[in-house]
Coordinates of C-alpha atoms in Angstrom, one line a residue:
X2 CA 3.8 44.8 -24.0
X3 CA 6.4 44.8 -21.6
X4 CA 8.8 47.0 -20.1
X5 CA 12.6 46.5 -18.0
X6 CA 12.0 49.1 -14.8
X7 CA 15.1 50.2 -13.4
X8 CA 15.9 49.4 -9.6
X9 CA 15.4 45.8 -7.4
X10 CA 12.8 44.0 -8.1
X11 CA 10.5 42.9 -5.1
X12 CA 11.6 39.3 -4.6
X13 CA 15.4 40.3 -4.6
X14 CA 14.6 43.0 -1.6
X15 CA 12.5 40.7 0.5
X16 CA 15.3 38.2 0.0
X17 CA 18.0 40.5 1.2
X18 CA 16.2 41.5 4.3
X19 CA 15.7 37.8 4.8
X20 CA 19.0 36.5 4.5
X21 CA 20.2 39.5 6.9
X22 CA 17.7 39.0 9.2
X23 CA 18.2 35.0 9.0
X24 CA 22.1 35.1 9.7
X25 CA 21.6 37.3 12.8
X26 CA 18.4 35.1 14.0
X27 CA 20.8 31.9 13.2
X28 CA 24.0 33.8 15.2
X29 CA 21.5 34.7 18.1
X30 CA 19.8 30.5 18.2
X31 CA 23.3 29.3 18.1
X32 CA 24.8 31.7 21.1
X33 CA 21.7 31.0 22.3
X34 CA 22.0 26.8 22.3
X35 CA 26.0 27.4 23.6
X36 CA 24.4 29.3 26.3
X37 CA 21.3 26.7 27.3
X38 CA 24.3 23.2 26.6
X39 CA 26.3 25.6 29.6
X40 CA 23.2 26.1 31.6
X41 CA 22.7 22.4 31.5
X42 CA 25.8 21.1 31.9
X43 CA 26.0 23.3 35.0
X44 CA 23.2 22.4 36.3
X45 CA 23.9 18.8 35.8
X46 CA 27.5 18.4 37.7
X47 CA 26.3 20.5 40.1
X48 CA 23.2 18.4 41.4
X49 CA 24.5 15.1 40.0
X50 CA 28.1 15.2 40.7
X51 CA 28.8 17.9 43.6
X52 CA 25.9 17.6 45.6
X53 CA 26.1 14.1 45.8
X54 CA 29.9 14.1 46.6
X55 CA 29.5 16.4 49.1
X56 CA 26.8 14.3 50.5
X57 CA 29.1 11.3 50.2
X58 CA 31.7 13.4 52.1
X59 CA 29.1 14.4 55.4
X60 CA 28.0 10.7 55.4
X61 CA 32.1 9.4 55.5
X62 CA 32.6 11.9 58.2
X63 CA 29.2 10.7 60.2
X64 CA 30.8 7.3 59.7
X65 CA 34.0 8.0 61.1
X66 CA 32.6 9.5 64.1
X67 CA 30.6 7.2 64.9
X68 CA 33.2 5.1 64.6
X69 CA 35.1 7.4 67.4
X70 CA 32.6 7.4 70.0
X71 CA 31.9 3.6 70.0
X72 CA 35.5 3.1 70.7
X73 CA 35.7 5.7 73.0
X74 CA 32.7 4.4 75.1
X75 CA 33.8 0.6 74.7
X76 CA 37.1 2.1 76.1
X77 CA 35.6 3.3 79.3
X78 CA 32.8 0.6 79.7
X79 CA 34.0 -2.4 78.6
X80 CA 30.7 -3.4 77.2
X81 CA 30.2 -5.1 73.7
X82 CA 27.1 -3.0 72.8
X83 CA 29.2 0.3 73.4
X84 CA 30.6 -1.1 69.9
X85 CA 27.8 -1.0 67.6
X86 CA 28.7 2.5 66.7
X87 CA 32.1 1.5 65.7
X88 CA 30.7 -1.7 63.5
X89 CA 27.9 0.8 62.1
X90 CA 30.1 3.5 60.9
X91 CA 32.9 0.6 59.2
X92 CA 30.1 -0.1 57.1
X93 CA 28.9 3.8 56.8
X94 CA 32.3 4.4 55.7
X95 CA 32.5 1.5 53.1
X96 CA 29.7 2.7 51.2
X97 CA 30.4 6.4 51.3
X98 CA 33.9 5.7 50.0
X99 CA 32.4 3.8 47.1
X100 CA 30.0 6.5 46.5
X101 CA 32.9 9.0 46.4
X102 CA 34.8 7.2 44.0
X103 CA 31.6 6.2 42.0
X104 CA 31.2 10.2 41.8
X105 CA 34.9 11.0 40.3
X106 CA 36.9 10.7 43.3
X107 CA 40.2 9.0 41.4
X108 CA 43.8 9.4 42.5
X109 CA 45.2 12.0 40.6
X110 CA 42.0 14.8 41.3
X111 CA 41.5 16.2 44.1
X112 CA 38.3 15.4 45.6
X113 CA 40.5 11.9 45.2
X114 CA 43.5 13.2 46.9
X115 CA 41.5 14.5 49.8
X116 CA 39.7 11.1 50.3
X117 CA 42.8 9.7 50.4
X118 CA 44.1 11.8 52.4
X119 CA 40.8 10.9 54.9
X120 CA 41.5 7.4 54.3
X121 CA 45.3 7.3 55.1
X122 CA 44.3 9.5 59.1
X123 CA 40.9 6.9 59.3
X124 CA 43.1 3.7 58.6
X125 CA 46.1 4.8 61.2
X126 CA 43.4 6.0 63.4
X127 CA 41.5 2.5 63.6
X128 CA 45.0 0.4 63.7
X129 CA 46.0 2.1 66.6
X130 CA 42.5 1.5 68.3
X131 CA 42.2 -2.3 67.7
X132 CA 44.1 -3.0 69.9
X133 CA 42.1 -1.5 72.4
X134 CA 38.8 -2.7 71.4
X135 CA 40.0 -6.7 71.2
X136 CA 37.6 -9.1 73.6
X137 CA 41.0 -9.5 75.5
X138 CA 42.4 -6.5 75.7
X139 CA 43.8 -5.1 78.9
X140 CA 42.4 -1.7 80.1
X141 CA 43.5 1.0 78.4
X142 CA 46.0 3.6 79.5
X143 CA 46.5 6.8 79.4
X144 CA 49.0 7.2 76.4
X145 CA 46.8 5.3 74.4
X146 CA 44.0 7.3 75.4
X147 CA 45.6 10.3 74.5
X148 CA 47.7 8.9 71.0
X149 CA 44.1 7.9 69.9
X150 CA 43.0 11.6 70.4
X151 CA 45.2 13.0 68.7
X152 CA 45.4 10.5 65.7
X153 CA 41.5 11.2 65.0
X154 CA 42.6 15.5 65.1
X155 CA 44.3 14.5 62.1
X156 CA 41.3 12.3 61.0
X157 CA 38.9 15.5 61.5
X158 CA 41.7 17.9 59.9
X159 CA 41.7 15.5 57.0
X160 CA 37.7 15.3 56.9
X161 CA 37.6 19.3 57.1
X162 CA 39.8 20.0 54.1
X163 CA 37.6 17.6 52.0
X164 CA 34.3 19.5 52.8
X165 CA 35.9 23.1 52.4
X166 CA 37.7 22.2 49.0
X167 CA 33.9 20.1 48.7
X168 CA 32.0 23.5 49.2
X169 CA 34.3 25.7 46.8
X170 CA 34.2 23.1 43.8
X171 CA 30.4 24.0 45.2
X172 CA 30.4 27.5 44.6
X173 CA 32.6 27.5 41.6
X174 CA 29.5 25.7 40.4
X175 CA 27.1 27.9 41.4
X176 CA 28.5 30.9 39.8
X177 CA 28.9 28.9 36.2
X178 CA 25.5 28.3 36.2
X179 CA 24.3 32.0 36.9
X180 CA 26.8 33.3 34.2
X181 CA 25.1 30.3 31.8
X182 CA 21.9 31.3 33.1
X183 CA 22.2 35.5 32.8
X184 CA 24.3 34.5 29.5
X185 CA 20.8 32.0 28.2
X186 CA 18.5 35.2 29.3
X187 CA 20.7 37.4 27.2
X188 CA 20.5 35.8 24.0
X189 CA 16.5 35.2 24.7
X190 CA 16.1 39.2 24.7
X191 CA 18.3 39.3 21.6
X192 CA 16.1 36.6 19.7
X193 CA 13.0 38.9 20.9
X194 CA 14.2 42.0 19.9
X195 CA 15.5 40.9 16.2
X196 CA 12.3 39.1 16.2
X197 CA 10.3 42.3 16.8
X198 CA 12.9 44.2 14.4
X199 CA 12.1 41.7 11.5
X200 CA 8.3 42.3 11.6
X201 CA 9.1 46.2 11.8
X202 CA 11.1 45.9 8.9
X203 CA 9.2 44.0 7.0
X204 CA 6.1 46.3 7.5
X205 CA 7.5 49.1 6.8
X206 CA 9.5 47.8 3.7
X207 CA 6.7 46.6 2.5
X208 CA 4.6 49.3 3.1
X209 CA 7.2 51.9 1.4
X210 CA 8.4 49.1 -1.6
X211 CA 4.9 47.9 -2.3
X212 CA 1.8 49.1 -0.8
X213 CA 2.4 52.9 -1.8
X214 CA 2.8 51.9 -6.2
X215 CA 0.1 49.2 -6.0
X216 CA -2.3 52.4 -4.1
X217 CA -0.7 54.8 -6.9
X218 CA -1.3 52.4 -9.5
X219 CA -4.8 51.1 -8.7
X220 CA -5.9 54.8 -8.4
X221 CA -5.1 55.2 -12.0
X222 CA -6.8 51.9 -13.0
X223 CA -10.0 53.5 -11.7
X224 CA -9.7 56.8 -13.2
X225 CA -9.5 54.7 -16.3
X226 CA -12.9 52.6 -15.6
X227 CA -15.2 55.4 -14.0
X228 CA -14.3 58.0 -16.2
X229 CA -11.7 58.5 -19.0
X230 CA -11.0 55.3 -20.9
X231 CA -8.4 56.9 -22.8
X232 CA -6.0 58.3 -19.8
X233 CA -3.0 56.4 -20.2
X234 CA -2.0 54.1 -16.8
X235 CA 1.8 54.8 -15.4
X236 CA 3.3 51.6 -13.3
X237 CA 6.1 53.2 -10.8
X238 CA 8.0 51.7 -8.2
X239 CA 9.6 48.1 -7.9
X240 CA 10.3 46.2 -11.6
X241 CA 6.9 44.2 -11.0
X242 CA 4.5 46.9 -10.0
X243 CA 5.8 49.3 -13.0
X244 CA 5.9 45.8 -15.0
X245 CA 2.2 45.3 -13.9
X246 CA 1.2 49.0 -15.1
X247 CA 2.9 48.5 -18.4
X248 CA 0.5 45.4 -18.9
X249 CA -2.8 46.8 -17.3
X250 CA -1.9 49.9 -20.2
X251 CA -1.4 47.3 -23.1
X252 CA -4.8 45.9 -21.8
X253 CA -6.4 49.4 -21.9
X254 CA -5.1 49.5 -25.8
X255 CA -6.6 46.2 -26.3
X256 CA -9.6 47.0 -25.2
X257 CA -9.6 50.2 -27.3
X258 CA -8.9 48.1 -30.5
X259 CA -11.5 45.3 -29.7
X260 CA -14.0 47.3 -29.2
X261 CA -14.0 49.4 -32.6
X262 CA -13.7 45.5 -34.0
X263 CA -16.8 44.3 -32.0
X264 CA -19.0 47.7 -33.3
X265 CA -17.5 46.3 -36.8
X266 CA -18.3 42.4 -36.4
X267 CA -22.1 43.9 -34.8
X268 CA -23.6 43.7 -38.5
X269 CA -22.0 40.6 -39.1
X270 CA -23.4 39.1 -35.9
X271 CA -26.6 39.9 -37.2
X272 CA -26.6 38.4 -40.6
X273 CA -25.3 35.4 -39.0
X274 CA -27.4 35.0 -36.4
X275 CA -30.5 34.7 -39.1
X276 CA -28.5 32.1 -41.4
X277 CA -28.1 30.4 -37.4
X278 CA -32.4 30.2 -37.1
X279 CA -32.5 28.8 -40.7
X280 CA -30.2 26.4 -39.9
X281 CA -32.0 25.4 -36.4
X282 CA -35.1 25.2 -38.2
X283 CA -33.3 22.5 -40.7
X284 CA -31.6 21.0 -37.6
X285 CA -34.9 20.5 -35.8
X286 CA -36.2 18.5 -38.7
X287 CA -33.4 16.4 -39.2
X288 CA -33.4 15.9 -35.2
X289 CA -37.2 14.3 -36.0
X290 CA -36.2 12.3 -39.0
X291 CA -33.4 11.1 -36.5
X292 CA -36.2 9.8 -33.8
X293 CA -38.3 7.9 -35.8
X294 CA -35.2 6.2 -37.3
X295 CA -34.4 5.3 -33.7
X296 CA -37.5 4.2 -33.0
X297 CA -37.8 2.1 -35.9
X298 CA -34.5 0.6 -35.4
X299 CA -35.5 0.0 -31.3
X300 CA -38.6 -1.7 -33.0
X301 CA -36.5 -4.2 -35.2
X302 CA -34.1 -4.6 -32.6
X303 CA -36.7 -6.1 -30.2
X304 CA -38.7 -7.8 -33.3
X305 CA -34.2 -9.2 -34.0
X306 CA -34.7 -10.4 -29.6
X307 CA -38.0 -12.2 -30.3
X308 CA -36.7 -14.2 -33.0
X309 CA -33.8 -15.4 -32.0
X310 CA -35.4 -16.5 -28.5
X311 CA -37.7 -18.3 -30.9
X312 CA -35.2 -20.2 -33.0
X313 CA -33.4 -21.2 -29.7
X314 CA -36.5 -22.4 -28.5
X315 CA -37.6 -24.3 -31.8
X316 CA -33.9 -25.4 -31.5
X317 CA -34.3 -26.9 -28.2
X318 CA -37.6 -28.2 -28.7
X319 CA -36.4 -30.0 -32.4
X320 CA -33.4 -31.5 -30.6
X321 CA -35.4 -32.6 -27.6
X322 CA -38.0 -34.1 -30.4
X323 CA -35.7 -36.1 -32.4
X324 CA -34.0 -38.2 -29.0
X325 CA -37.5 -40.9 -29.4
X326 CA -36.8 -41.8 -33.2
X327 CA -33.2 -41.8 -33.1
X328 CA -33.7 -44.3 -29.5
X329 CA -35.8 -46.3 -32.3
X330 CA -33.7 -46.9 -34.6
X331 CA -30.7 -47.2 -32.4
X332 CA -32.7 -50.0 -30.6
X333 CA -34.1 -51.6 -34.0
X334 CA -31.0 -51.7 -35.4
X335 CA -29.3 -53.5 -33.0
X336 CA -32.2 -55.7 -32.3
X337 CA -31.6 -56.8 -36.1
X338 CA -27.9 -57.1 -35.5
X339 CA -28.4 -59.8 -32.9
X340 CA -31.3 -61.5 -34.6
X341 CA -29.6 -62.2 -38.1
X342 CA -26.0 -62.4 -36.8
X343 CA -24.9 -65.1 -38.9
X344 CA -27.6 -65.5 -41.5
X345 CA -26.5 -62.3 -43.3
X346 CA -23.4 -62.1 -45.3
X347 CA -20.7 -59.4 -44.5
X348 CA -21.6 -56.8 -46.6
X349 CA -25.1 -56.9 -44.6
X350 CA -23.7 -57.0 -40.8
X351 CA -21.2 -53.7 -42.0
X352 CA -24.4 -51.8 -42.8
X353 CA -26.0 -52.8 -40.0
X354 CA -23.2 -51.5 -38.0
X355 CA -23.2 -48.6 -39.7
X356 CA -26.7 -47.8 -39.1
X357 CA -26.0 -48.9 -35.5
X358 CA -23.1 -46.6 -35.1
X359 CA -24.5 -43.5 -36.7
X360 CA -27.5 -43.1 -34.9
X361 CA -25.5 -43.3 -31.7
X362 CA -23.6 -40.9 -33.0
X363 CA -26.8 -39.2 -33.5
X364 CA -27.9 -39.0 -30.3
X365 CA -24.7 -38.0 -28.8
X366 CA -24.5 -35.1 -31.1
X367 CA -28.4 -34.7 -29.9
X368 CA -27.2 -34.8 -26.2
X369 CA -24.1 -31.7 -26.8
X370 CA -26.3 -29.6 -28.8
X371 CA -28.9 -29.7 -25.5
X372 CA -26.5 -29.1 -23.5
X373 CA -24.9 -26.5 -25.5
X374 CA -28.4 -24.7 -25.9
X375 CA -29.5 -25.1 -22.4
X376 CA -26.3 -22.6 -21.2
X377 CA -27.5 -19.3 -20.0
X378 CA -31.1 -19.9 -20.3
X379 CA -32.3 -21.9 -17.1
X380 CA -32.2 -20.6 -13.3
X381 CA -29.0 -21.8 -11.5
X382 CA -27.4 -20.8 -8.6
X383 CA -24.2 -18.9 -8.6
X384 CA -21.9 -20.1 -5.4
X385 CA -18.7 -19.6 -4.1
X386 CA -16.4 -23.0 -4.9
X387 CA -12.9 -24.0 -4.6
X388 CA -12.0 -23.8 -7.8
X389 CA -9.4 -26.7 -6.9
X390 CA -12.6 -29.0 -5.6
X391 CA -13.9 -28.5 -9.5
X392 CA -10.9 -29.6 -10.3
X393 CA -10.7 -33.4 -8.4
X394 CA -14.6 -34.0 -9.4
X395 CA -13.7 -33.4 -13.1
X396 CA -10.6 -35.9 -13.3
X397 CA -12.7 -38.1 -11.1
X398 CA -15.3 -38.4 -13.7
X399 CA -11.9 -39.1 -16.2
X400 CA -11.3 -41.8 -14.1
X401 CA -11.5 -44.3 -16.8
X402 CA -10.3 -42.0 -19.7
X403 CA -6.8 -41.7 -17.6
X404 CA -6.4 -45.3 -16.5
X405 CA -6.5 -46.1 -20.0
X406 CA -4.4 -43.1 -21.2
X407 CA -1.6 -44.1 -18.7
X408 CA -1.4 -40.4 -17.6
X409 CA -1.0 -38.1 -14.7
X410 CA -3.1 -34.7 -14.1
X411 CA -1.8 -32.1 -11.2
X412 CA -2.7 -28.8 -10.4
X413 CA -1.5 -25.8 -7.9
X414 CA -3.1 -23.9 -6.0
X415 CA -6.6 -22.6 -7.4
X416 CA -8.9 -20.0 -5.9
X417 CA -12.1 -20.1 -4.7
X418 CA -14.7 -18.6 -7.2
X419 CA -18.0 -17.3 -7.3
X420 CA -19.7 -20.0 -10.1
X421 CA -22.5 -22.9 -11.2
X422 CA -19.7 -26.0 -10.0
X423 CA -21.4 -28.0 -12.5
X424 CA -20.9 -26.0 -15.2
X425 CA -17.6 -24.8 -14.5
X426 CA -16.7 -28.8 -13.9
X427 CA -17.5 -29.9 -17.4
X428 CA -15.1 -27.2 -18.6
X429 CA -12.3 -28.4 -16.9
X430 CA -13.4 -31.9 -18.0
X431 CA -13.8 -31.0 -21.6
X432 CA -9.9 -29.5 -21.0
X433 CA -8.5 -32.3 -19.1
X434 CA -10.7 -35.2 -21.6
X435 CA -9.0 -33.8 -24.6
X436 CA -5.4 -33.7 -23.4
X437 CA -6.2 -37.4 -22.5
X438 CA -7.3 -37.8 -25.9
X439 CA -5.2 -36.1 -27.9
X440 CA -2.2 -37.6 -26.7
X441 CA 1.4 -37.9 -28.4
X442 CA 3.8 -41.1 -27.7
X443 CA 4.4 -40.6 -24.5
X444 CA 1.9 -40.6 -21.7
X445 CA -0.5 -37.6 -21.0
X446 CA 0.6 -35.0 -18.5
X447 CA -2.0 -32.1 -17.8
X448 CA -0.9 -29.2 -15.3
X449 CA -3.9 -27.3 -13.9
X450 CA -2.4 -23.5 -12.2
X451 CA -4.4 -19.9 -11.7
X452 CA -2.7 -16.6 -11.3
X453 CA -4.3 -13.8 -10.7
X454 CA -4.5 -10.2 -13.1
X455 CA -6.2 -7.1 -12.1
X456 CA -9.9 -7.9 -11.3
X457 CA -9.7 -11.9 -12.9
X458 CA -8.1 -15.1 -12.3
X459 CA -6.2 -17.0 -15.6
X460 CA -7.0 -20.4 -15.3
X461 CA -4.0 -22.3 -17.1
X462 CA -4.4 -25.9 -18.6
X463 CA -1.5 -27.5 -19.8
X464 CA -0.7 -30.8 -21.5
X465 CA 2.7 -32.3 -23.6
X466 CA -0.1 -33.6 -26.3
X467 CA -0.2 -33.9 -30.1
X468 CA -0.6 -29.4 -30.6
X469 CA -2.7 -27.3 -32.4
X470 CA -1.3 -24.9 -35.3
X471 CA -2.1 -21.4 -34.4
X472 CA -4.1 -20.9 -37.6
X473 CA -6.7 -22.9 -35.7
X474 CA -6.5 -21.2 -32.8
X475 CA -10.2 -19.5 -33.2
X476 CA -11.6 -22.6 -35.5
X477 CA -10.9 -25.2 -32.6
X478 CA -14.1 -23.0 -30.3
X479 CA -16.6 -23.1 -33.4
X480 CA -19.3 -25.3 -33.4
X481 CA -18.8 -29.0 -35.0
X482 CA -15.2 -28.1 -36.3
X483 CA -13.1 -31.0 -36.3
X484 CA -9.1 -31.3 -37.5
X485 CA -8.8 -34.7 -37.3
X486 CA -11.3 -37.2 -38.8
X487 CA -13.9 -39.6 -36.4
X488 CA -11.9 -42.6 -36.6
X489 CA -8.8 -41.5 -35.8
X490 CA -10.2 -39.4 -32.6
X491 CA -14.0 -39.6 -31.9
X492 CA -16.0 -36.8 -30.9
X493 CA -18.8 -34.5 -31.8
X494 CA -16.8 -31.0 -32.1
X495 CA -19.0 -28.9 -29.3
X496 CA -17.1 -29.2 -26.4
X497 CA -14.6 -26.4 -26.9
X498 CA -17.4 -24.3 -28.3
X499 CA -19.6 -25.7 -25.0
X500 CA -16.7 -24.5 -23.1
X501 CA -16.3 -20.6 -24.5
X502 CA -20.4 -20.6 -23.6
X503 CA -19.7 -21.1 -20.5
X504 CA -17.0 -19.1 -19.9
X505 CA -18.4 -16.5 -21.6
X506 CA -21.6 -16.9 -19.0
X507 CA -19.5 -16.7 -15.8
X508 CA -18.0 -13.1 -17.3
X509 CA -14.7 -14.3 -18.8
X510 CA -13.0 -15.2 -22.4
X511 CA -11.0 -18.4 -23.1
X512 CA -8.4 -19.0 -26.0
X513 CA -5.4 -21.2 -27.1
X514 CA -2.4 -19.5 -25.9
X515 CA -0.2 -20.1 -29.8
X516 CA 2.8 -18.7 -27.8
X517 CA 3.2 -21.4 -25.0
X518 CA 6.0 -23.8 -25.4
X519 CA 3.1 -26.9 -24.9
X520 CA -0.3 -27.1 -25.6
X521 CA -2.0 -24.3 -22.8
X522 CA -6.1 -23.2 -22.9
X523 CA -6.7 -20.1 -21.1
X524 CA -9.1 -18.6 -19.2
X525 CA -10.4 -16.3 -17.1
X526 CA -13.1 -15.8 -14.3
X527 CA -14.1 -12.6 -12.5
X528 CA -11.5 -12.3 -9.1
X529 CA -14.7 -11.0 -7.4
X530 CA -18.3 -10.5 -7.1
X531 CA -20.0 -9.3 -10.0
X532 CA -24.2 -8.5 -10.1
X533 CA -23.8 -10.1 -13.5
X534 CA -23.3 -13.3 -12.3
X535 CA -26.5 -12.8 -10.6
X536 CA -28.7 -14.4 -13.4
X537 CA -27.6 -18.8 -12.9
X538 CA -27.9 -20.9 -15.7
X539 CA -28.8 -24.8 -15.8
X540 CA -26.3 -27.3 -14.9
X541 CA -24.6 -28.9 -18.5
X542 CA -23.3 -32.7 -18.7
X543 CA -19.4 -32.6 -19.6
X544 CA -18.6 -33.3 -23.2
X545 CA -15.5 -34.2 -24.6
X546 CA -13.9 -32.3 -27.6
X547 CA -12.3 -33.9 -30.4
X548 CA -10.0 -31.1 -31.1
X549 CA -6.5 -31.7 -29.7
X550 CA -5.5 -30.3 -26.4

């Protein structure tokens, strides 16, 4: 329910009032500012321009009277000491004139023409006293005694004018900066008083606009909950308070209506709230059917743990096992190869060879699944390498594999990681081995880079070899998966699959990027430390794969 009150709404009175009360705050601040810029620049050119011309002035006409009584007592004693005076107040007057024109004192203004004025009396003055003060002059006479006099009257009528027009400019600026002071204390008072006229407005507004309907109407609101639910509530005043009293009445009505519907729904609560204790009673027995599913799945989970530690174990312990009669008949083999070379035809030396070759074979396939097996499940230590270190010691164990290849492996810059160095170094030797391996027409170029992405590092392995089709991308990391047959490329098939173990070990994922221009393997290794890492694993030989890089 709503209702449209006649009259201003609250927020459109208070804004009035501000806006009033804002432009004459605003007019008062900015007579107020004129009034205190006045007061300073008053203030200023009176201590730091007429002051210190005036001082000028008093320190030129020191100067030129020194200046006078030095010649006058050279004049009657004829000694050169009686000078100093004179030489003092030449250099007195030098700097006062250069203070006075320093200060403003150009031709044209008039504290300029009056030092000019000083100037012109002081310079006819002192020409018409050298000649008496020369180291050969004769004694002076009378007329020049008494021209002298009365050339420095004009010097002192000159020096006078200066300081009286000096001490008006003076008082002309005294009296601006009392009207700019009296004018700055004016406008204060104003500020004060529309200050203090704001708040009174503002309380009494408030007090007549909104205080008096929300009394009114609160009044009403507890009329309704003490004692008569039905009395209807009246909202009067501004367009929010009545707005407000229209709602707290819909609310009443509301009420009214829900509560004949929740005397209605009472029954119903009831017959529900039995079918609610059946169906807790069924609950609670499915909830115990639940448990001992749990607990028989938790059973056969750990029963699932035990055997599968056991079958890595047998695993290990078969391949371990089977290294002393393979050795055998590696070593019998070739003992009969060199004992009947020659005496057996060529049918008999090619089976021979065979056996020869495929219990090598044998054993090397022995040796990766060890390896493969032994990942994850011994003790080893988890340090902090240069990922770029891993790097060198892997292509140095490739030194022969590369000579032979004719190729070139580079990297960038790599990061240091928290790892087992051997194991992370027989991945980037099963990388680096297989883009020796799998090599096109021209020689082998491998590109080892890292960059970094959120919490990891992407470790980036690149070669210009032979290419895998992207429907192998996932086959190439499974376990004795081959695309190429053993005598075209040799190889057992575990080292890519020995590689995701690892990986997987240290907390990252690897995969053939199918997008990349050339062939690329990528992986990634936690950017920092991680508890999981915690658990070290046993060093594993590097293995080369057969699949090509």
């Amino acid at each position: 329910m709503s209702v449209d009150a006649p009259g201003w709404p609250i927020r459109r009175r208070l804004a009035l009032l501000a806006a009033v009360e804002t432009v004459l705050l605003v007019a008062a601040l900015v007579a107020g500012g004129i009034a205190l810029h006045s007061l300073t620049e008053a203030r200023t050119r009176l201590l730091d321009v007429i002051a210190p011309q005036r001082l000028a002035a008093i320190q030129l006409s020191t100067a030129l009277l020194n200046q006078e009584s030095g010649v006058r007592g050279y004049q009657l004693g004829r000694q050169p000491v009686f000078l100093v005076p004179y030489t003092d107040g030449v250099r007195s007057q030098a700097d006062a004139v250069a203070q006075l024109r320093q200060l403003g004192a150009a031709p044209g203004t008039r504290i300029g023409d009056d030092l000019e004025a000083v100037l012109r009396a002081a310079s006819a003055w002192q020409d018409a006293a050298a000649p008496t003060i020369a180291a050969d002059a004769p004694p002076v006479t009378a007329d020049q005694v008494e021209r002298g006099r009365t050339l420095f009257v004009d010097v002192r009528r000159a020096l006078d004018a200066q300081l009286d027009h000096l001490v008006a400019v003076r008082d002309t600026g005294r009296a601006e900066l009392d009207a700019a002071a009296s004018f700055l204390n004016a406008m204060s008072v104003v500020v004060a008083v529309l200050v203090l006229l704001l708040f009174a407005m503002l309380f009494f507004g408030l007090r007549r606009v909104v205080t008096r309907p929300i009394l009114r109407l609160a009044g009403e609101v507890r009329r309704v909950a003490d004692a008569d639910v039905h009395s209807p509530v009246h909202g009067s005043g501004p367009r929010e308070i009545a707005q407000l009293g229209a709602d707290v009445e819909a609310m009443r009505q509301r009420i009214l209506d829900e509560v004949a519907e929740l005397e209605q729904a009472h029954a119903l609560l009831d017959r529900r709230t039995r079918e609610a204790e059946e169906s807790n009673a069924l609950l609670d027995r499915r909830t115990r059917e639940a448990e001992e599913t749990n607990a028989m799945l938790d059973r056969r989970t750990r029963e699932l743990e035990r055997s599968n530690a056991d079958l890595e174990q047998f695993a290990y312990v078969a391949s371990h096992d089977l290294q002393e009669p393979l050795r055998k008949v590696a070593s019998f083999c070739q003992l009969l190869q060199r004992r009947y070379q020659g005496l057996l035809d060529e049918r008999g030396e090619q089976y021979i060879e065979y056996a020869v070759d495929g219990a090598k074979r044998m054993q090397i396939l022995i040796n990766d699944l060890l390896a493969f097996s032994r990942v994850g499940r011994k003790p080893g230590e988890h340090v902090v390498a240069d990922a770029g270190a891993l790097v060198d010691d892997a292509v140095a164990n490739l030194e022969v594999a590369l000579s032979l290849s004719g190729g070139k492996v580079s990297r960038g810059d790599l990061p240091e990681v928290r790892v087992e160095p051997a194991l992370m170094t027989a991945v980037f030797q099963n990388l680096i081995g297989n883009a020796l391996k799998f090599k096109g027409e021209t020689p082998p170029e491998v590109r080892v880079t890292a960059e970094r992405d959120g919490d990891d590092w992407v470790f980036s392995v690149v070669d210009n070899g032979i290419g895998i089709d992207a429907e192998y991308a996932e086959r190439v990391f499974a376990l004795f998966q081959r695309l190429h047959t053993r005598s075209a490329y040799p190889g057992t098939g575990i080292g890519l699959a020995l590689c995701r173990r690892i990986v997987e070990y240290h907390g990252g994922r690897i995969w053939l990027d199918t997008e990349a221009a050339d062939t690329t393997f990528r992986f990634t290794l936690p950017a920092r430390e991680d508890p999981a890492l915690e658990d070290p694993a046993l060093e594993a030989p590097a293995h080369q794969d057969e699949v090509p890089a």
